[in-house]
Amino acid sequence: MQNFIQNLPKVELHLHIEGTLEPELMFQLAKRNQVNIPFQTPEEVRAAYQFTNLQSFLDIYYQGADVLIHEQDFFDLTWAYLLRCQADHVIHTEIFFDPQTHTARGIAFETVINGISAALDKARQELGISSQLIMCFLRHLSEDDAIETFKQALPYQDKIIGVGLDSSEQGHPPEKFARVFKMARDAGFIPVAHAGEEGPASNIDDALNLLGVQRVDHGVRCVEDPQLVQQLAETRMPLTVCPLSNIKLRVFDNMQQHNIVELLRQGLCVTINSDDPAYFGGYMTDNFMAVADAHKMTHAELAQFTLNAIEASFISSTEKARMASEVKAYLNHTDTE
Ligand code: HPA
Ligand code: ZN
């Protein structure tokens, strides 16, 4: 199973680039940029990653991002993630970034996007990994702040395919961002949003109806509303599920309790993703392995996670067909060995 999962072609749709900052790189950048961090060693940083809920993670995650200052830092961060993609056979990735985490510290939007984009271009050429970028608004900040960020993004629209919504879900429901999402949709950005991670199933409904999202990030609390589950199955509305993240942030007590396999078998377009792998203990292969270790699954079911992600991705139908045949060929080949 380990071998099948390791070599299975994968597509990642829920990955925060700031969440790929490994402690070693954090230390390197802190030294390079003369930023003080409240830790002595990378091991000490890892030991601090004991979360009790989403907010306890977000507090430490935003602090970690302070070491990112120059374009080169954003390049190094993104490149390190893309090398992990290569090792995990990730053939396509759609990456979130949080501009407000950086612009609030006086870092220019341009610095962030140019550093990330340069690494994506290099990976396209040298590693054969395709990618898209999705800009997230921080839901704990005001909608006016999100609108300001949206305006800053307009000159870089060729580099950004969509807009998303992340950070603290409790107390910041989708309706708070209805105006900025309409502006973004009208300008041609594809909308997605985190919903139903810690917040109730009604946030998923609202993300669909008030924000017009084309994918739901997390969405695992949909099970609290059976009618919604049926609707998600019938419409093949994708959920970008993050198994290790959900355990680390205590959305589920353990992986046996996680509902991703049940949702897959009910015909929902669920996908496996790593969210913030440097903080949650694993990249794509680790997430697949954790699910397969806790649930008895066939090779075809595991491959279906990738087929779902291809279906849910924001690439051309030609590219989708090419990637799907790569997965099917892999499945046929390994199952006849
Ligand atoms: N939820 C909300 N905000 C986030 C997450 C998440 O899982 N990861 C990074 N920002
Ligand atoms: Zn997330």
CSV table of N, CA, C and O and ligand atoms in Angstrom, one decimal, residues 14-16 96 166 194 197 217-218 242 275-276, ligand 2:
chain,number,residue,atom,x,y,z
A,14,HIS,N,-5.7,22.2,-1.9
A,14,HIS,CA,-5.9,22.9,-0.6
A,14,HIS,C,-4.6,23.0,0.1
A,14,HIS,O,-4.3,22.1,0.9
A,15,LEU,N,-3.8,24.0,-0.2
A,15,LEU,CA,-2.5,24.1,0.3
A,15,LEU,C,-2.2,25.6,0.5
A,15,LEU,O,-2.2,26.4,-0.4
A,16,HIS,N,-1.9,26.0,1.8
A,16,HIS,CA,-1.5,27.4,2.1
A,16,HIS,C,0.0,27.4,2.0
A,16,HIS,O,0.7,26.8,2.8
A,96,PHE,N,-2.9,28.3,-2.2
A,96,PHE,CA,-3.5,29.5,-1.6
A,96,PHE,C,-2.3,30.4,-1.1
A,96,PHE,O,-1.3,29.8,-0.6
A,166,ASP,N,-10.1,32.3,4.2
A,166,ASP,CA,-9.6,31.5,5.2
A,166,ASP,C,-9.5,32.2,6.5
A,166,ASP,O,-10.0,33.3,6.7
A,194,HIS,N,-13.2,28.4,2.5
A,194,HIS,CA,-13.2,27.5,3.7
A,194,HIS,C,-14.6,27.6,4.3
A,194,HIS,O,-15.1,28.7,4.6
A,197,GLU,N,-15.5,23.7,8.4
A,197,GLU,CA,-14.3,23.1,9.1
A,197,GLU,C,-14.6,23.1,10.6
A,197,GLU,O,-14.8,22.0,11.2
A,217,ASP,N,-13.8,24.4,0.7
A,217,ASP,CA,-12.5,23.9,1.4
A,217,ASP,C,-12.9,23.4,2.7
A,217,ASP,O,-13.6,24.1,3.5
A,218,HIS,N,-12.4,22.2,3.0
A,218,HIS,CA,-12.8,21.4,4.2
A,218,HIS,C,-14.3,20.8,3.9
A,218,HIS,O,-14.4,19.8,3.3
A,242,CYS,N,-8.8,17.9,4.3
A,242,CYS,CA,-7.4,17.8,4.8
A,242,CYS,C,-7.3,16.9,6.0
A,242,CYS,O,-7.5,17.4,7.2
A,275,ASP,N,-3.1,21.1,3.4
A,275,ASP,CA,-3.5,22.3,4.1
A,275,ASP,C,-2.2,23.1,4.5
A,275,ASP,O,-1.9,24.0,3.8
A,276,ASP,N,-1.7,22.7,5.7
A,276,ASP,CA,-0.5,23.4,6.2
A,276,ASP,C,0.5,22.4,6.6
A,276,ASP,O,0.7,22.1,7.8
B,2,ZN,ZN,-7.0,25.6,4.7
